[in-house]
PDB file of C-alpha atoms in Angstrom:
ATOM      1  CA  MET A   1       0.000   0.000   0.000  1.00 51.00           C
ATOM      2  CA  PRO A   2       1.139   3.627  -0.497  1.00 52.00           C
ATOM      3  CA  HIS A   3       2.135   4.096   3.140  1.00 54.00           C
ATOM      4  CA  LYS A   4       4.733   1.367   2.832  1.00 62.00           C
ATOM      5  CA  PHE A   5       6.401   3.000  -0.165  1.00 63.00           C
ATOM      6  CA  ASN A   6       6.412   6.436   1.504  1.00 65.00           C
ATOM      7  CA  ALA A   7       7.464   5.249   4.950  1.00 66.00           C
ATOM      8  CA  ASN A   8      10.926   6.853   4.768  1.00 70.00           C
ATOM      9  CA  ARG A   9       9.534  10.306   3.956  1.00 67.00           C
ATOM     10  CA  ARG A  10       6.147  10.077   5.649  1.00 63.00           C
ATOM     11  CA  GLY A  11       6.825  13.136   7.833  1.00 67.00           C
ATOM     12  CA  LYS A  12       7.277  15.389   4.782  1.00 70.00           C
ATOM     13  CA  ILE A  13       3.982  14.445   3.101  1.00 68.00           C
ATOM     14  CA  PRO A  14       0.999  16.524   4.289  1.00 77.00           C
ATOM     15  CA  LYS A  15      -1.847  14.390   5.547  1.00 77.00           C
ATOM     16  CA  GLN A  16      -5.131  14.685   3.692  1.00 81.00           C
ATOM     17  CA  LYS A  17      -8.067  15.857   5.774  1.00 88.00           C
ATOM     18  CA  TYR A  18     -11.694  14.830   5.356  1.00 87.00           C
ATOM     19  CA  ARG A  19     -14.949  15.553   7.117  1.00 92.00           C
ATOM     20  CA  VAL A  20     -18.240  13.695   7.295  1.00 91.00           C
ATOM     21  CA  SER A  21     -20.832  15.615   5.286  1.00 92.00           C
ATOM     22  CA  ASN A  22     -23.869  13.691   6.601  1.00 92.00           C
ATOM     23  CA  TRP A  23     -22.955  13.666  10.266  1.00 92.00           C
ATOM     24  CA  ALA A  24     -26.513  14.005  11.604  1.00 94.00           C
ATOM     25  CA  SER A  25     -27.856  10.925   9.829  1.00 94.00           C
ATOM     26  CA  TYR A  26     -24.672   8.934  10.366  1.00 93.00           C
ATOM     27  CA  ASN A  27     -24.676   9.746  14.082  1.00 95.00           C
ATOM     28  CA  GLU A  28     -28.260   8.497  14.296  1.00 95.00           C
ATOM     29  CA  SER A  29     -27.274   5.251  12.547  1.00 95.00           C
ATOM     30  CA  LEU A  30     -24.483   4.739  15.091  1.00 94.00           C
ATOM     31  CA  ARG A  31     -26.975   5.189  17.923  1.00 95.00           C
ATOM     32  CA  ARG A  32     -29.409   2.707  16.384  1.00 94.00           C
ATOM     33  CA  ARG A  33     -26.774  -0.017  16.299  1.00 93.00           C
ATOM     34  CA  GLY A  34     -27.369  -0.515  20.014  1.00 92.00           C
ATOM     35  CA  ASP A  35     -31.169  -0.298  19.742  1.00 92.00           C
ATOM     36  CA  LEU A  36     -32.757  -3.619  20.674  1.00 89.00           C
ATOM     37  CA  THR A  37     -35.698  -2.991  18.332  1.00 87.00           C
ATOM     38  CA  VAL A  38     -33.245  -3.193  15.417  1.00 91.00           C
ATOM     39  CA  TRP A  39     -32.238  -6.739  16.356  1.00 92.00           C
ATOM     40  CA  VAL A  40     -35.472  -8.030  17.982  1.00 89.00           C
ATOM     41  CA  SER A  41     -38.666  -6.975  16.189  1.00 86.00           C
ATOM     42  CA  GLU A  42     -42.291  -7.790  16.993  1.00 84.00           C
ATOM     43  CA  GLU A  43     -42.607  -9.771  13.766  1.00 85.00           C
ATOM     44  CA  ALA A  44     -39.657 -11.944  14.809  1.00 85.00           C
ATOM     45  CA  LEU A  45     -41.188 -12.607  18.214  1.00 86.00           C
ATOM     46  CA  GLY A  46     -44.409 -13.669  16.482  1.00 86.00           C
ATOM     47  CA  LEU A  47     -42.458 -16.368  14.605  1.00 89.00           C
ATOM     48  CA  TRP A  48     -40.585 -17.545  17.698  1.00 91.00           C
ATOM     49  CA  ARG A  49     -42.023 -21.038  17.936  1.00 90.00           C
ATOM     50  CA  ALA A  50     -41.120 -23.681  15.391  1.00 88.00           C
ATOM     51  CA  PRO A  51     -43.918 -24.762  13.015  1.00 86.00           C
ATOM     52  CA  ARG A  52     -45.464 -28.168  13.525  1.00 82.00           C
ATOM     53  CA  ARG A  53     -43.680 -30.847  11.566  1.00 78.00           C
ATOM     54  CA  ALA A  54     -45.597 -33.443   9.600  1.00 75.00           C
ATOM     55  CA  THR A  55     -42.804 -36.015   9.499  1.00 77.00           C
ATOM     56  CA  ARG A  56     -41.773 -38.482  12.168  1.00 76.00           C
ATOM     57  CA  GLY A  57     -39.570 -37.277  15.004  1.00 73.00           C
ATOM     58  CA  GLY A  58     -39.577 -34.874  17.905  1.00 76.00           C
ATOM     59  CA  GLN A  59     -41.200 -31.462  17.698  1.00 79.00           C
ATOM     60  CA  ARG A  60     -38.856 -28.497  17.896  1.00 85.00           C
ATOM     61  CA  THR A  61     -39.713 -25.749  20.351  1.00 89.00           C
ATOM     62  CA  TYR A  62     -37.797 -22.871  18.740  1.00 92.00           C
ATOM     63  CA  SER A  63     -37.717 -21.821  15.110  1.00 92.00           C
ATOM     64  CA  ASP A  64     -34.491 -21.183  13.228  1.00 92.00           C
ATOM     65  CA  LEU A  65     -35.360 -17.484  13.406  1.00 92.00           C
ATOM     66  CA  ALA A  66     -35.386 -17.615  17.223  1.00 94.00           C
ATOM     67  CA  ILE A  67     -31.964 -19.261  17.270  1.00 95.00           C
ATOM     68  CA  LYS A  68     -30.662 -16.691  14.795  1.00 94.00           C
ATOM     69  CA  ILE A  69     -31.915 -13.798  16.932  1.00 94.00           C
ATOM     70  CA  CYS A  70     -30.201 -15.146  20.059  1.00 95.00           C
ATOM     71  CA  LEU A  71     -26.931 -15.752  18.222  1.00 96.00           C
ATOM     72  CA  THR A  72     -27.153 -12.276  16.697  1.00 95.00           C
ATOM     73  CA  LEU A  73     -27.530 -10.736  20.157  1.00 95.00           C
ATOM     74  CA  SER A  74     -24.513 -12.755  21.268  1.00 95.00           C
ATOM     75  CA  ALA A  75     -22.450 -11.309  18.395  1.00 95.00           C
ATOM     76  CA  VAL A  76     -23.645  -7.702  18.734  1.00 95.00           C
ATOM     77  CA  PHE A  77     -23.221  -7.440  22.501  1.00 94.00           C
ATOM     78  CA  LYS A  78     -20.251  -9.862  22.700  1.00 92.00           C
ATOM     79  CA  GLN A  79     -21.762 -12.249  25.215  1.00 93.00           C
ATOM     80  CA  PRO A  80     -21.244 -15.986  25.777  1.00 93.00           C
ATOM     81  CA  LEU A  81     -24.256 -18.221  25.244  1.00 94.00           C
ATOM     82  CA  ARG A  82     -25.137 -18.465  28.933  1.00 95.00           C
ATOM     83  CA  GLN A  83     -25.252 -14.674  29.267  1.00 96.00           C
ATOM     84  CA  THR A  84     -27.176 -14.483  25.996  1.00 95.00           C
ATOM     85  CA  GLN A  85     -29.820 -16.771  27.483  1.00 95.00           C
ATOM     86  CA  GLY A  86     -30.246 -14.460  30.461  1.00 95.00           C
ATOM     87  CA  PHE A  87     -30.183 -11.356  28.272  1.00 95.00           C
ATOM     88  CA  MET A  88     -32.931 -12.680  25.999  1.00 94.00           C
ATOM     89  CA  GLY A  89     -34.980 -13.700  29.015  1.00 93.00           C
ATOM     90  CA  SER A  90     -34.795 -10.175  30.447  1.00 94.00           C
ATOM     91  CA  ILE A  91     -35.843  -8.700  27.083  1.00 91.00           C
ATOM     92  CA  ALA A  92     -38.892 -10.988  26.967  1.00 91.00           C
ATOM     93  CA  THR A  93     -39.795  -9.950  30.529  1.00 91.00           C
ATOM     94  CA  LEU A  94     -39.467  -6.226  29.822  1.00 89.00           C
ATOM     95  CA  LEU A  95     -41.513  -6.545  26.629  1.00 85.00           C
ATOM     96  CA  GLY A  96     -44.177  -8.592  28.398  1.00 88.00           C
ATOM     97  CA  VAL A  97     -43.949 -11.370  25.813  1.00 88.00           C
ATOM     98  CA  GLU A  98     -44.754 -14.948  26.774  1.00 88.00           C
ATOM     99  CA  ILE A  99     -41.976 -16.830  24.996  1.00 90.00           C
ATOM    100  CA  ALA A 100     -39.661 -19.604  26.104  1.00 92.00           C
ATOM    101  CA  VAL A 101     -35.979 -18.697  25.858  1.00 93.00           C
ATOM    102  CA  PRO A 102     -33.596 -21.370  24.516  1.00 94.00           C
ATOM    103  CA  ASP A 103     -30.876 -22.427  26.928  1.00 95.00           C
ATOM    104  CA  PHE A 104     -27.211 -22.205  26.045  1.00 94.00           C
ATOM    105  CA  SER A 105     -26.881 -25.891  25.127  1.00 95.00           C
ATOM    106  CA  THR A 106     -29.797 -25.580  22.693  1.00 94.00           C
ATOM    107  CA  LEU A 107     -28.186 -22.526  21.103  1.00 95.00           C
ATOM    108  CA  SER A 108     -24.933 -24.430  20.687  1.00 94.00           C
ATOM    109  CA  ARG A 109     -26.614 -27.540  19.281  1.00 93.00           C
ATOM    110  CA  ARG A 110     -28.970 -25.689  16.920  1.00 92.00           C
ATOM    111  CA  GLY A 111     -26.242 -23.305  15.793  1.00 93.00           C
ATOM    112  CA  LYS A 112     -24.388 -26.183  14.194  1.00 92.00           C
ATOM    113  CA  GLY A 113     -25.165 -25.954  10.481  1.00 85.00           C
ATOM    114  CA  LEU A 114     -27.888 -23.310  10.941  1.00 89.00           C
ATOM    115  CA  THR A 115     -29.306 -22.201   7.594  1.00 86.00           C
ATOM    116  CA  LEU A 116     -29.518 -18.429   7.203  1.00 82.00           C
ATOM    117  CA  PRO A 117     -31.654 -16.932   4.426  1.00 71.00           C
ATOM    118  CA  ALA A 118     -30.161 -14.313   2.147  1.00 64.00           C
ATOM    119  CA  THR A 119     -31.089 -10.761   3.052  1.00 58.00           C
ATOM    120  CA  ARG A 120     -29.144  -8.607   0.615  1.00 51.00           C
ATOM    121  CA  LYS A 121     -31.496  -6.222  -1.170  1.00 51.00           C
ATOM    122  CA  THR A 122     -29.115  -4.373  -3.466  1.00 51.00           C
ATOM    123  CA  ASP A 123     -30.197  -4.243  -7.095  1.00 52.00           C
ATOM    124  CA  ARG A 124     -28.509  -7.206  -8.740  1.00 56.00           C
ATOM    125  CA  SER A 125     -28.366  -5.380 -12.088  1.00 67.00           C
ATOM    126  CA  ASP A 126     -25.671  -3.076 -10.666  1.00 81.00           C
ATOM    127  CA  PRO A 127     -22.205  -4.563 -11.272  1.00 91.00           C
ATOM    128  CA  VAL A 128     -20.240  -5.473  -8.182  1.00 93.00           C
ATOM    129  CA  HIS A 129     -16.824  -3.963  -7.545  1.00 95.00           C
ATOM    130  CA  LEU A 130     -15.372  -6.812  -5.527  1.00 96.00           C
ATOM    131  CA  VAL A 131     -12.513  -6.530  -3.036  1.00 97.00           C
ATOM    132  CA  VAL A 132     -11.394  -9.824  -1.465  1.00 97.00           C
ATOM    133  CA  ASP A 133      -9.177 -10.212   1.581  1.00 95.00           C
ATOM    134  CA  SER A 134      -8.642 -12.593   4.488  1.00 95.00           C
ATOM    135  CA  THR A 135      -7.627 -12.443   8.130  1.00 95.00           C
ATOM    136  CA  GLY A 136      -7.066 -14.795  11.034  1.00 94.00           C
ATOM    137  CA  LEU A 137      -9.467 -15.307  13.937  1.00 93.00           C
ATOM    138  CA  LYS A 138      -8.211 -16.917  17.107  1.00 90.00           C
ATOM    139  CA  VAL A 139     -10.047 -19.854  18.646  1.00 86.00           C
ATOM    140  CA  PHE A 140      -8.170 -21.023  21.724  1.00 69.00           C
ATOM    141  CA  GLY A 141      -4.674 -21.725  23.014  1.00 60.00           C
ATOM    142  CA  GLU A 142      -1.858 -19.798  24.617  1.00 59.00           C
ATOM    143  CA  GLY A 143      -0.943 -16.367  23.377  1.00 59.00           C
ATOM    144  CA  GLU A 144       2.005 -15.748  21.074  1.00 60.00           C
ATOM    145  CA  TRP A 145       3.932 -13.944  23.822  1.00 60.00           C
ATOM    146  CA  LEU A 146       3.635 -16.954  26.132  1.00 63.00           C
ATOM    147  CA  GLU A 147       4.751 -19.307  23.373  1.00 65.00           C
ATOM    148  CA  GLN A 148       7.844 -17.234  22.594  1.00 65.00           C
ATOM    149  CA  LYS A 149       8.717 -16.378  26.202  1.00 66.00           C
ATOM    150  CA  HIS A 150       8.353 -19.838  27.761  1.00 66.00           C
ATOM    151  CA  ASN A 151       8.806 -21.919  24.611  1.00 69.00           C
ATOM    152  CA  THR A 152       5.461 -23.644  25.053  1.00 67.00           C
ATOM    153  CA  LYS A 153       4.273 -25.994  22.343  1.00 65.00           C
ATOM    154  CA  ARG A 154       0.869 -25.516  20.806  1.00 59.00           C
ATOM    155  CA  LYS A 155      -1.173 -28.698  21.186  1.00 56.00           C
ATOM    156  CA  ARG A 156      -3.972 -27.911  18.749  1.00 57.00           C
ATOM    157  CA  ARG A 157      -4.743 -25.542  15.928  1.00 55.00           C
ATOM    158  CA  SER A 158      -5.759 -22.215  17.400  1.00 77.00           C
ATOM    159  CA  TRP A 159      -6.670 -20.139  14.341  1.00 87.00           C
ATOM    160  CA  ARG A 160      -9.312 -20.014  11.645  1.00 93.00           C
ATOM    161  CA  LYS A 161      -9.120 -18.024   8.437  1.00 95.00           C
ATOM    162  CA  LEU A 162     -11.912 -15.627   7.530  1.00 97.00           C
ATOM    163  CA  HIS A 163     -12.338 -14.710   3.851  1.00 97.00           C
ATOM    164  CA  LEU A 164     -14.522 -11.697   3.016  1.00 97.00           C
ATOM    165  CA  GLY A 165     -15.612 -10.082  -0.225  1.00 97.00           C
ATOM    166  CA  LEU A 166     -16.675  -6.416  -0.097  1.00 96.00           C
ATOM    167  CA  ASP A 167     -18.718  -4.573  -2.700  1.00 96.00           C
ATOM    168  CA  LEU A 168     -17.222  -1.088  -3.050  1.00 94.00           C
ATOM    169  CA  VAL A 169     -20.477   0.281  -4.491  1.00 92.00           C
ATOM    170  CA  SER A 170     -22.913  -0.762  -1.753  1.00 92.00           C
ATOM    171  CA  GLY A 171     -20.429  -1.231   1.095  1.00 93.00           C
ATOM    172  CA  GLU A 172     -21.926  -4.665   1.847  1.00 95.00           C
ATOM    173  CA  ILE A 173     -20.201  -7.978   2.371  1.00 96.00           C
ATOM    174  CA  VAL A 174     -21.379 -10.024  -0.598  1.00 95.00           C
ATOM    175  CA  CYS A 175     -19.438 -13.227   0.091  1.00 95.00           C
ATOM    176  CA  ALA A 176     -17.764 -14.785   3.105  1.00 96.00           C
ATOM    177  CA  ASP A 177     -16.263 -18.084   4.148  1.00 96.00           C
ATOM    178  CA  LEU A 178     -14.493 -19.479   7.194  1.00 96.00           C
ATOM    179  CA  THR A 179     -11.810 -22.081   6.587  1.00 95.00           C
ATOM    180  CA  LYS A 180      -9.036 -23.758   8.507  1.00 92.00           C
ATOM    181  CA  ASP A 181      -5.727 -21.953   8.673  1.00 89.00           C
ATOM    182  CA  ASP A 182      -4.026 -24.205   6.107  1.00 89.00           C
ATOM    183  CA  VAL A 183      -6.384 -23.153   3.276  1.00 93.00           C
ATOM    184  CA  GLY A 184      -4.776 -20.642   0.925  1.00 92.00           C
ATOM    185  CA  ASP A 185      -6.534 -17.566  -0.414  1.00 94.00           C
ATOM    186  CA  PRO A 186      -6.700 -18.758  -4.065  1.00 94.00           C
ATOM    187  CA  THR A 187      -8.079 -22.106  -2.887  1.00 95.00           C
ATOM    188  CA  ALA A 188     -10.980 -20.429  -1.055  1.00 95.00           C
ATOM    189  CA  LEU A 189     -11.779 -18.054  -3.927  1.00 96.00           C
ATOM    190  CA  PRO A 190     -14.107 -20.384  -5.940  1.00 95.00           C
ATOM    191  CA  ASP A 191     -16.463 -20.848  -2.981  1.00 95.00           C
ATOM    192  CA  LEU A 192     -16.522 -17.082  -2.443  1.00 95.00           C
ATOM    193  CA  LEU A 193     -17.402 -16.371  -6.058  1.00 95.00           C
ATOM    194  CA  ASP A 194     -20.231 -18.913  -5.904  1.00 94.00           C
ATOM    195  CA  GLN A 195     -21.982 -16.602  -3.416  1.00 93.00           C
ATOM    196  CA  VAL A 196     -21.916 -13.598  -5.772  1.00 93.00           C
ATOM    197  CA  ASP A 197     -25.063 -13.894  -7.883  1.00 86.00           C
ATOM    198  CA  GLY A 198     -24.682 -10.606  -9.768  1.00 86.00           C
ATOM    199  CA  PRO A 199     -22.300  -9.321 -12.457  1.00 91.00           C
ATOM    200  CA  VAL A 200     -18.790  -8.331 -11.389  1.00 94.00           C
ATOM    201  CA  ASP A 201     -16.829  -5.862 -13.494  1.00 93.00           C
ATOM    202  CA  MET A 202     -13.897  -5.142 -11.148  1.00 95.00           C
ATOM    203  CA  PHE A 203     -11.832  -7.389  -8.876  1.00 96.00           C
ATOM    204  CA  LEU A 204      -9.192  -6.153  -6.428  1.00 96.00           C
ATOM    205  CA  ALA A 205      -6.979  -8.372  -4.281  1.00 95.00           C
ATOM    206  CA  ASP A 206      -3.465  -8.505  -2.888  1.00 93.00           C
ATOM    207  CA  GLY A 207      -0.505 -10.390  -4.279  1.00 92.00           C
ATOM    208  CA  ALA A 208      -1.554 -13.670  -2.682  1.00 93.00           C
ATOM    209  CA  TYR A 209      -4.099 -14.107  -5.513  1.00 95.00           C
ATOM    210  CA  ASP A 210      -1.556 -13.499  -8.290  1.00 93.00           C
ATOM    211  CA  GLY A 211      -1.398 -16.200 -10.944  1.00 89.00           C
ATOM    212  CA  GLU A 212      -3.192 -17.741 -13.893  1.00 90.00           C
ATOM    213  CA  PRO A 213      -5.623 -19.875 -11.829  1.00 92.00           C
ATOM    214  CA  THR A 214      -7.209 -16.734 -10.373  1.00 94.00           C
ATOM    215  CA  SER A 215      -7.381 -14.840 -13.669  1.00 92.00           C
ATOM    216  CA  ASP A 216      -8.757 -17.861 -15.529  1.00 92.00           C
ATOM    217  CA  LEU A 217     -11.370 -18.433 -12.822  1.00 95.00           C
ATOM    218  CA  LEU A 218     -12.547 -14.805 -12.916  1.00 94.00           C
ATOM    219  CA  ALA A 219     -12.715 -14.796 -16.719  1.00 93.00           C
ATOM    220  CA  ALA A 220     -14.739 -18.018 -16.725  1.00 93.00           C
ATOM    221  CA  ARG A 221     -17.193 -16.738 -14.098  1.00 93.00           C
ATOM    222  CA  PHE A 222     -17.672 -13.112 -15.159  1.00 93.00           C
ATOM    223  CA  GLY A 223     -16.310 -12.837 -18.697  1.00 91.00           C
ATOM    224  CA  SER A 224     -13.021 -11.677 -20.148  1.00 88.00           C
ATOM    225  CA  ALA A 225     -14.012  -8.005 -19.828  1.00 90.00           C
ATOM    226  CA  ILE A 226     -13.647  -8.017 -16.029  1.00 93.00           C
ATOM    227  CA  ASP A 227     -11.034  -5.592 -14.732  1.00 94.00           C
ATOM    228  CA  VAL A 228      -8.645  -7.618 -12.562  1.00 94.00           C
ATOM    229  CA  THR A 229      -6.129  -5.643 -10.501  1.00 95.00           C
ATOM    230  CA  ILE A 230      -3.671  -7.812  -8.584  1.00 95.00           C
ATOM    231  CA  PRO A 231      -0.121  -6.532  -7.924  1.00 94.00           C
ATOM    232  CA  PRO A 232       2.546  -8.790  -9.442  1.00 93.00           C
ATOM    233  CA  PRO A 233       5.639  -9.480  -7.330  1.00 92.00           C
ATOM    234  CA  LYS A 234       8.890  -7.621  -7.885  1.00 89.00           C
ATOM    235  CA  THR A 235      10.382 -10.691  -9.571  1.00 90.00           C
ATOM    236  CA  ALA A 236       7.480 -11.108 -12.025  1.00 90.00           C
ATOM    237  CA  ILE A 237       8.364 -11.546 -15.699  1.00 90.00           C
ATOM    238  CA  LEU A 238       6.318 -11.163 -18.858  1.00 90.00           C
ATOM    239  CA  SER A 239       4.618 -14.153 -20.418  1.00 89.00           C
ATOM    240  CA  PRO A 240       6.239 -15.704 -23.527  1.00 88.00           C
ATOM    241  CA  ASN A 241       3.493 -14.283 -25.769  1.00 87.00           C
ATOM    242  CA  ALA A 242       3.472 -10.814 -24.205  1.00 86.00           C
ATOM    243  CA  ALA A 243       4.688  -9.041 -27.350  1.00 86.00           C
ATOM    244  CA  LYS A 244       1.807 -10.250 -29.531  1.00 88.00           C
ATOM    245  CA  ASP A 245      -1.003 -10.935 -27.088  1.00 88.00           C
ATOM    246  CA  PRO A 246      -0.284  -9.398 -23.654  1.00 90.00           C
ATOM    247  CA  THR A 247      -2.409 -10.420 -20.723  1.00 90.00           C
ATOM    248  CA  ALA A 248      -3.707  -8.043 -18.065  1.00 90.00           C
ATOM    249  CA  ARG A 249      -0.849  -9.175 -15.833  1.00 92.00           C
ATOM    250  CA  ASP A 250       1.664  -8.352 -18.575  1.00 92.00           C
ATOM    251  CA  CYS A 251       0.207  -4.852 -18.826  1.00 92.00           C
ATOM    252  CA  HIS A 252       0.540  -4.393 -15.081  1.00 93.00           C
ATOM    253  CA  ILE A 253       4.178  -5.549 -15.123  1.00 93.00           C
ATOM    254  CA  ALA A 254       5.033  -3.225 -18.021  1.00 93.00           C
ATOM    255  CA  GLU A 255       3.315  -0.218 -16.444  1.00 93.00           C
ATOM    256  CA  ILE A 256       5.044  -0.763 -13.101  1.00 93.00           C
ATOM    257  CA  ALA A 257       8.413  -1.019 -14.866  1.00 92.00           C
ATOM    258  CA  ALA A 258       7.748   2.169 -16.853  1.00 93.00           C
ATOM    259  CA  ARG A 259       6.012   4.432 -14.318  1.00 91.00           C
ATOM    260  CA  GLY A 260       6.679   2.897 -10.908  1.00 90.00           C
ATOM    261  CA  ARG A 261       4.435   1.066  -8.489  1.00 89.00           C
ATOM    262  CA  MET A 262       2.943   4.198  -6.918  1.00 88.00           C
ATOM    263  CA  ALA A 263       1.791   5.565 -10.261  1.00 90.00           C
ATOM    264  CA  TRP A 264       0.419   2.139 -11.176  1.00 93.00           C
ATOM    265  CA  GLN A 265      -1.628   2.020  -7.983  1.00 92.00           C
ATOM    266  CA  LYS A 266      -3.195   5.413  -8.670  1.00 90.00           C
ATOM    267  CA  ALA A 267      -3.859   4.652 -12.341  1.00 92.00           C
ATOM    268  CA  THR A 268      -5.522   1.283 -11.717  1.00 92.00           C
ATOM    269  CA  GLY A 269      -7.428   2.260  -8.572  1.00 92.00           C
ATOM    270  CA  TYR A 270      -5.630  -0.389  -6.547  1.00 93.00           C
ATOM    271  CA  ASN A 271      -5.562   1.983  -3.566  1.00 91.00           C
ATOM    272  CA  GLN A 272      -9.250   1.159  -3.012  1.00 93.00           C
ATOM    273  CA  ARG A 273      -8.145  -2.245  -1.767  1.00 94.00           C
ATOM    274  CA  SER A 274      -7.432  -0.540   1.543  1.00 92.00           C
ATOM    275  CA  ARG A 275     -11.186  -0.664   2.163  1.00 93.00           C
ATOM    276  CA  GLY A 276     -10.854  -4.432   2.391  1.00 93.00           C
ATOM    277  CA  GLU A 277      -8.276  -4.034   5.148  1.00 93.00           C
ATOM    278  CA  THR A 278     -10.558  -1.502   6.822  1.00 94.00           C
ATOM    279  CA  LEU A 279     -13.324  -4.122   6.743  1.00 95.00           C
ATOM    280  CA  MET A 280     -11.074  -6.566   8.575  1.00 95.00           C
ATOM    281  CA  GLY A 281     -10.339  -3.955  11.226  1.00 95.00           C
ATOM    282  CA  ARG A 282     -14.038  -3.224  11.512  1.00 95.00           C
ATOM    283  CA  TRP A 283     -14.805  -6.920  12.000  1.00 96.00           C
ATOM    284  CA  LYS A 284     -12.294  -7.244  14.832  1.00 95.00           C
ATOM    285  CA  ALA A 285     -13.528  -4.044  16.485  1.00 95.00           C
ATOM    286  CA  VAL A 286     -17.275  -4.793  16.237  1.00 95.00           C
ATOM    287  CA  ILE A 287     -17.479  -8.612  16.199  1.00 95.00           C
ATOM    288  CA  GLY A 288     -14.159  -9.395  17.841  1.00 93.00           C
ATOM    289  CA  PRO A 289     -10.787 -10.993  16.987  1.00 92.00           C
ATOM    290  CA  LYS A 290     -11.776 -14.381  18.437  1.00 91.00           C
ATOM    291  CA  LEU A 291     -14.352 -17.069  17.810  1.00 92.00           C
ATOM    292  CA  LYS A 292     -16.392 -18.166  20.819  1.00 91.00           C
ATOM    293  CA  ALA A 293     -17.530 -21.525  19.400  1.00 91.00           C
ATOM    294  CA  ARG A 294     -15.293 -24.589  19.585  1.00 87.00           C
ATOM    295  CA  ASN A 295     -16.928 -26.784  16.939  1.00 90.00           C
ATOM    296  CA  PHE A 296     -15.954 -25.881  13.363  1.00 93.00           C
ATOM    297  CA  GLU A 297     -19.544 -25.976  12.098  1.00 94.00           C
ATOM    298  CA  ASN A 298     -20.626 -23.653  14.910  1.00 94.00           C
ATOM    299  CA  GLN A 299     -17.711 -21.385  14.063  1.00 95.00           C
ATOM    300  CA  LYS A 300     -18.929 -21.149  10.465  1.00 95.00           C
ATOM    301  CA  THR A 301     -22.389 -20.195  11.728  1.00 95.00           C
ATOM    302  CA  GLU A 302     -20.814 -17.610  14.015  1.00 96.00           C
ATOM    303  CA  ALA A 303     -18.998 -16.089  11.037  1.00 96.00           C
ATOM    304  CA  LYS A 304     -22.214 -15.962   8.993  1.00 95.00           C
ATOM    305  CA  ILE A 305     -23.976 -14.215  11.865  1.00 96.00           C
ATOM    306  CA  GLY A 306     -21.128 -11.694  12.004  1.00 96.00           C
ATOM    307  CA  VAL A 307     -21.530 -10.948   8.297  1.00 96.00           C
ATOM    308  CA  ARG A 308     -25.243 -10.314   8.747  1.00 95.00           C
ATOM    309  CA  VAL A 309     -24.565  -8.035  11.720  1.00 96.00           C
ATOM    310  CA  LEU A 310     -22.089  -5.879   9.812  1.00 96.00           C
ATOM    311  CA  ASN A 311     -24.378  -5.678   6.775  1.00 96.00           C
ATOM    312  CA  ARG A 312     -27.279  -4.681   9.012  1.00 95.00           C
ATOM    313  CA  MET A 313     -25.180  -1.930  10.559  1.00 96.00           C
ATOM    314  CA  THR A 314     -24.146  -0.745   7.106  1.00 95.00           C
ATOM    315  CA  GLY A 315     -27.795  -0.627   6.051  1.00 93.00           C
ATOM    316  CA  LEU A 316     -28.614   1.689   8.966  1.00 94.00           C
ATOM    317  CA  GLY A 317     -26.398   4.392   7.495  1.00 93.00           C
ATOM    318  CA  ARG A 318     -22.978   5.063   6.011  1.00 92.00           C
ATOM    319  CA  PRO A 319     -20.763   8.152   6.299  1.00 91.00           C
ATOM    320  CA  SER A 320     -20.160  10.396   3.298  1.00 90.00           C
ATOM    321  CA  PHE A 321     -16.715  12.011   3.237  1.00 87.00           C
ATOM    322  CA  GLU A 322     -15.538  15.126   1.476  1.00 90.00           C
ATOM    323  CA  ARG A 323     -11.977  16.330   1.346  1.00 88.00           C
ATOM    324  CA  THR A 324     -11.150  19.611   3.111  1.00 87.00           C
ATOM    325  CA  ALA A 325      -7.363  19.772   2.726  1.00 78.00           C
TER     326      ALA A 325
END
């Protein structure tokens, strides 16, 4: 990113200043993020009980919507499942609603493989400007300082990898996946693209996605006209057929060699990829840097709930910036 290239002379570059032009509405959206009526509506309480099943087997007490609401409250207010049970019970008491609250073991059991319906309402005819990035979420185990200081050995895997795809136009997370820490970014990309059901005309990602498998996959999914911007490494060389039929990667390599990497970033709009890193920071600030669940399937449900929470907060209101200096 630009800061890395300007690190040696950062003190001599004046910092750009911005201000929020819609502060009143954005401030109201920030306040509503903690409003219980945003996360628990009367319509949801009316669908609290599970419908009667016609097949053989036991009758469920709580609907999938009820489980989703409780897990959403757990993610928004950063509470373990036992505290979530008590929190939901107090809400039902204050509202005067006669509903049974699922206990923590039911939330854990039903959260495994919970199906969540799609809620994105953005017009699918608008092309998606997709930014893809990944980050690590801790599960359990000793901290890194303890491992280095006392030379402790890690007994089990303690990280999961969260892959997110952000639409620069709407500001929504349009695709997400949680994998184990040994899954590479290009390997997880096909499953992410399967979740994008609209046209994509721009794709931004870091150098981890560089290579023909990624470019071929994007061209097969969204057509050869898609604008793919992935920085090639410093040691990248042109393809053998670059003189007659250059690829997009060949054009990037030639432009970086001719104008420099900073000019290439500005010309291609690669600087917008920083919004993907901002999304990761937002996730860890709002949802948290750790996963509370221990089972991998429950962890995947927890990640899906986190995506829905951030998209719901984005739908409440976004800031509009204008440059002042």
